[in-house]
Amino acid sequence: MYRLAADVFNDAAMLLDCLSPALPRGPRVLLLSSSSMLRALCGVAAGSSKASLSAHFAKWGNLGELNAKDSSQETVISLMGMLAGSVVVSYVSSPITTWTCLILLLSIHLAMNRAAVRAVMLHSLNRQRANLVISTYLDRNKVLTPKEVSVQEWIFEWNGVLRWRSSSPLAAARIGSSLQDLLASLGPARERSQRTGSIRDTEARLMGLIRLYRQEEFLVWYDAPQRLGHIILKEGAAAESQLKAWALVLWIAHRRHAAGGDATSAVFESSVELHRRTLQELSLQWSNCTTRLRKAGWDLDNGSLETRSGSRIRLNVNNDS
């Protein structure tokens, strides 16, 4: 995603630079400033995606060798581009031919980069790939390989969206949510203003969730009215536990959507029962699921579900409570 986005930013900046001579001084400054901003975005996106792709292709720990070869190839390609450009520029003189060549070359550049991005088969499970793999397994008892997923996944996807296979978005989810977000979902502010006992109700609901997930490294709560899932990770939560939490909230959102997901189904007791039943069913087949995922070539030890720094909680609960 970010590799292709970097090329889009860079090509857009080039177009703005070519348009700037046709504008007066004021708009030209604004246009050139926008061009500089796009190039800065290109540098950030290209640098971060290059690090991830280099780590993917360095199969035998030869990351330094891979980066050295990549830099050498970039130098050779840049020199070849300068040589080709010096030949082409002698035949391009009119504005029409200039813009025709520019648009044509930029289109070829983006098309080739899109093809290159589509050819990459990553073995880590980010949010989109986890949606495809987990939903296909739960729906059809089939494990997709990285090659099969690379054909189905989109290059650009909304962050945190929950999809059942390739359907329209069901809801959204936040992994690494804070305890404050969970409390706000369990006991909305409007409820606290209406009932004085609502804070006590929220505490009882929280303790119920803690007991429900006492054997897990996470807490999961799906807010049906808001269509938003919260994944609260406990201290030391492993990458495989994060994947299980994502699979759980995805399955709950799918079942809510299949049942209609209206406001009447958002009663806390019925929601907890849905969470408990889904967790039990997922736990029964989770060991078999992870074994088949590893055999299919997926790397479950590489945590790619958290796209930014999240929160962790530490729980000390009495076993008798």
XYZ file of C-alpha atoms in Angstrom:
321
model
C 0.000 0.000 0.000
C 2.554 2.587 1.130
C 5.039 1.641 -1.605
C 2.518 2.491 -4.324
C 1.298 5.524 -2.373
C 4.879 6.857 -2.358
C 4.996 6.645 -6.161
C 1.637 8.402 -6.432
C 2.908 11.218 -4.192
C 6.128 11.549 -6.202
C 4.364 11.617 -9.594
C 1.794 14.117 -8.316
C 4.638 16.368 -7.120
C 6.225 16.150 -10.561
C 2.971 17.200 -12.209
C 2.658 20.183 -9.878
C 6.208 21.253 -10.696
C 5.422 21.132 -14.414
C 2.235 23.166 -13.913
C 3.876 25.878 -11.794
C 5.373 27.992 -14.663
C 1.879 28.574 -16.077
C 0.619 30.219 -12.864
C 1.200 33.695 -11.378
C 3.548 34.195 -8.458
C 1.077 33.688 -5.595
C -0.503 30.414 -6.748
C 2.904 29.226 -7.943
C 4.323 29.451 -4.422
C 1.347 27.488 -3.088
C 1.764 24.890 -5.822
C 5.479 24.482 -5.207
C 4.854 24.209 -1.459
C 2.334 21.457 -2.102
C 4.869 19.734 -4.323
C 7.454 19.801 -1.544
C 4.924 18.371 0.922
C 4.115 15.526 -1.462
C 7.811 14.725 -1.870
C 8.204 14.664 1.909
C 5.272 12.242 2.164
C 6.867 10.176 -0.576
C 10.097 9.927 1.398
C 8.341 8.791 4.572
C 6.133 6.239 2.811
C 8.947 4.910 0.618
C 11.389 4.598 3.508
C 9.011 2.717 5.795
C 7.765 0.380 3.086
C 11.311 -0.297 1.848
C 12.344 -1.444 5.317
C 9.396 -3.838 5.510
C 9.947 -5.218 2.017
C 13.689 -5.618 2.581
C 13.026 -7.627 5.745
C 10.606 -9.810 3.760
C 13.089 -10.591 0.991
C 16.046 -11.136 3.335
C 15.341 -14.850 3.809
C 18.736 -15.837 5.236
C 19.533 -12.803 7.357
C 21.338 -11.076 4.495
C 19.641 -7.718 4.934
C 22.848 -5.717 4.480
C 23.724 -7.509 1.244
C 20.197 -7.008 -0.073
C 20.260 -3.258 0.657
C 23.679 -2.914 -1.005
C 22.464 -4.635 -4.170
C 19.297 -2.543 -4.148
C 21.301 0.686 -3.936
C 23.549 -0.437 -6.788
C 20.555 -1.266 -8.969
C 19.005 2.139 -8.224
C 22.224 3.864 -9.282
C 22.410 1.952 -12.562
C 18.732 2.563 -13.332
C 19.101 6.286 -12.582
C 22.048 6.534 -14.981
C 20.105 4.678 -17.676
C 17.164 7.034 -17.121
C 19.378 10.092 -17.510
C 20.826 8.670 -20.732
C 17.382 7.895 -22.153
C 16.090 11.306 -21.101
C 18.929 13.127 -22.856
C 18.000 11.306 -26.063
C 14.248 11.876 -25.773
C 14.504 15.564 -24.865
C 16.151 16.352 -28.196
C 13.003 15.200 -30.001
C 10.482 16.852 -27.643
C 10.046 20.578 -28.111
C 6.366 21.582 -28.206
C 4.144 21.728 -25.101
C 1.762 19.124 -26.528
C 4.495 16.526 -27.073
C 6.024 17.363 -23.700
C 2.798 16.772 -21.808
C 2.005 13.701 -23.881
C 5.340 12.132 -23.037
C 5.027 13.128 -19.382
C 1.558 11.634 -18.922
C 2.529 8.512 -20.857
C 5.695 7.898 -18.856
C 3.988 8.589 -15.520
C 1.179 6.178 -16.431
C 3.704 3.490 -17.319
C 5.568 4.190 -14.082
C 2.461 3.774 -11.922
C 1.262 0.714 -13.852
C 4.613 -1.032 -13.448
C 4.766 -0.199 -9.758
C 1.228 -1.463 -9.262
C 2.171 -4.733 -10.966
C 5.253 -5.006 -8.755
C 3.220 -4.434 -5.578
C 0.643 -7.024 -6.657
C 3.446 -9.561 -7.245
C 4.667 -9.384 -3.637
C 3.403 -12.239 -1.430
C 3.888 -11.295 2.210
C 3.704 -14.089 4.796
C 2.680 -11.926 7.731
C -0.971 -11.369 8.631
C -1.950 -7.733 8.732
C -5.563 -6.682 9.276
C -6.762 -7.156 5.701
C -5.038 -10.503 5.217
C -6.275 -11.669 8.612
C -9.850 -10.826 7.555
C -9.498 -12.909 4.384
C -7.734 -15.869 5.971
C -9.785 -16.136 9.165
C -13.187 -15.598 7.553
C -12.438 -18.167 4.831
C -11.338 -20.690 7.437
C -14.392 -20.172 9.631
C -16.810 -20.087 6.708
C -15.417 -22.827 4.467
C -12.861 -24.656 6.659
C -10.205 -23.747 4.098
C -6.834 -22.130 4.714
C -5.719 -19.693 2.040
C -2.050 -19.599 1.110
C -0.088 -16.324 0.829
C -0.276 -16.628 -2.953
C -4.074 -16.946 -2.916
C -4.439 -14.020 -0.528
C -2.147 -11.777 -2.603
C -4.580 -12.124 -5.509
C -7.621 -11.214 -3.403
C -6.307 -8.437 -1.174
C -6.674 -4.791 -2.085
C -3.720 -2.471 -2.379
C -5.551 0.332 -0.560
C -7.794 -0.596 2.368
C -9.437 1.349 5.188
C -7.517 1.032 8.427
C -9.173 -1.260 10.977
C -12.104 -2.328 8.807
C -13.678 -5.745 9.404
C -14.699 -7.696 6.300
C -16.103 -11.196 6.040
C -14.144 -12.592 3.111
C -14.554 -10.042 0.286
C -17.867 -8.582 1.386
C -18.626 -4.964 2.183
C -17.318 -3.665 5.531
C -19.134 -5.099 8.551
C -17.649 -2.805 11.181
C -14.321 -1.493 12.434
C -11.972 -2.639 15.180
C -9.250 -1.086 17.282
C -6.441 -3.300 18.535
C -4.457 -2.031 21.486
C -7.346 0.088 22.778
C -7.062 1.610 26.208
C -9.134 0.626 29.208
C -10.719 4.064 29.073
C -12.107 3.292 25.598
C -13.580 0.043 26.883
C -15.218 1.747 29.873
C -16.697 4.394 27.597
C -18.190 1.655 25.448
C -19.573 -0.268 28.421
C -21.037 2.783 30.136
C -21.770 5.741 27.814
C -21.798 9.269 29.223
C -25.498 9.671 28.468
C -26.220 6.651 30.627
C -24.248 8.069 33.558
C -26.266 11.243 33.387
C -29.561 9.358 33.555
C -28.852 6.831 36.264
C -26.758 7.262 39.360
C -26.027 3.565 39.525
C -24.611 3.349 36.046
C -20.993 3.660 37.243
C -21.564 0.651 39.461
C -23.141 -1.161 36.505
C -20.112 -0.382 34.365
C -17.799 -1.806 37.019
C -19.862 -4.997 37.186
C -19.789 -5.312 33.400
C -16.031 -4.844 33.337
C -15.527 -7.530 35.968
C -17.729 -9.852 33.946
C -15.539 -9.359 30.895
C -12.377 -9.888 32.951
C -13.723 -13.208 34.226
C -14.762 -14.192 30.709
C -11.265 -13.623 29.314
C -9.280 -14.711 32.373
C -7.579 -17.494 30.351
C -6.760 -15.195 27.419
C -4.140 -12.520 26.850
C -6.734 -9.983 25.773
C -10.174 -8.503 26.377
C -12.600 -8.142 23.477
C -15.800 -6.153 23.374
C -17.921 -5.452 20.307
C -20.078 -2.336 20.553
C -23.009 -3.247 18.288
C -24.699 0.194 18.146
C -21.395 1.851 17.204
C -20.269 -1.106 15.036
C -16.866 -0.869 16.680
C -14.790 -3.630 18.235
C -12.337 -2.983 21.069
C -9.328 -5.251 21.603
C -7.547 -4.574 24.893
C -4.254 -6.439 25.150
C -2.856 -7.685 28.406
C 0.775 -7.196 29.302
C 2.974 -9.619 27.361
C 0.312 -10.529 24.790
C 1.922 -12.587 22.015
C 1.366 -12.061 18.296
C -0.701 -15.251 18.086
C -3.003 -14.008 20.850
C -3.468 -10.735 18.962
C -4.514 -12.739 15.911
C -6.978 -14.743 17.998
C -8.473 -11.544 19.387
C -8.867 -10.162 15.852
C -10.490 -13.421 14.713
C -12.877 -13.253 17.675
C -14.048 -9.695 17.059
C -14.388 -10.446 13.331
C -16.591 -13.489 14.006
C -18.714 -11.586 16.520
C -19.217 -8.720 14.060
C -20.220 -11.214 11.353
C -22.758 -12.881 13.626
C -24.158 -9.517 14.676
C -24.494 -8.513 11.045
C -26.153 -11.825 10.138
C -28.630 -11.384 13.000
C -29.550 -7.880 11.881
C -27.404 -5.932 14.342
C -30.264 -3.632 15.427
C -30.456 -1.713 18.667
C -32.604 -4.345 20.390
C -29.809 -6.892 20.017
C -27.380 -4.613 21.851
C -28.573 -5.587 25.368
C -25.517 -6.228 27.500
C -26.523 -9.694 28.717
C -27.205 -11.011 25.212
C -23.973 -9.434 23.974
C -21.951 -11.149 26.692
C -23.577 -14.465 25.836
C -22.633 -13.987 22.177
C -19.049 -13.175 23.196
C -18.888 -16.248 25.459
C -20.312 -18.623 22.878
C -18.098 -17.309 20.081
C -15.002 -17.467 22.292
C -15.733 -21.088 23.231
C -16.254 -22.136 19.620
C -13.134 -20.321 18.449
C -10.984 -21.750 21.240
C -12.024 -25.301 20.367
C -10.640 -24.985 16.844
C -7.889 -22.425 17.367
C -5.062 -24.930 17.820
C -5.993 -26.700 14.582
C -6.368 -23.324 12.846
C -2.902 -22.075 13.799
C -1.307 -25.403 12.850
C -2.850 -25.277 9.388
C -1.926 -21.615 8.990
C 1.726 -22.350 9.716
C 1.711 -25.282 7.283
C 0.258 -22.980 4.613
C 3.256 -20.677 5.023
C 1.949 -17.943 7.327
C 4.240 -16.370 9.905
C 2.172 -16.088 13.078
C 5.047 -14.828 15.219
C 5.299 -11.547 13.314
C 2.760 -9.160 14.828
C 1.475 -6.954 12.013
C -1.991 -6.194 13.348
C -0.956 -3.205 15.447
C -0.240 -0.315 13.111
C 0.619 2.087 15.917
C 1.713 1.933 19.519
C -1.111 0.580 21.661
C -1.879 0.232 25.351
C -1.352 -2.786 27.612
C -3.109 -3.601 30.873
C -2.023 -5.626 33.879
C -4.701 -7.488 35.814
C -4.545 -8.873 39.346
C -7.823 -10.683 39.895
C -8.741 -12.923 42.807
C -9.505 -16.394 41.486
C -12.457 -16.663 43.865
C -14.142 -13.574 42.412
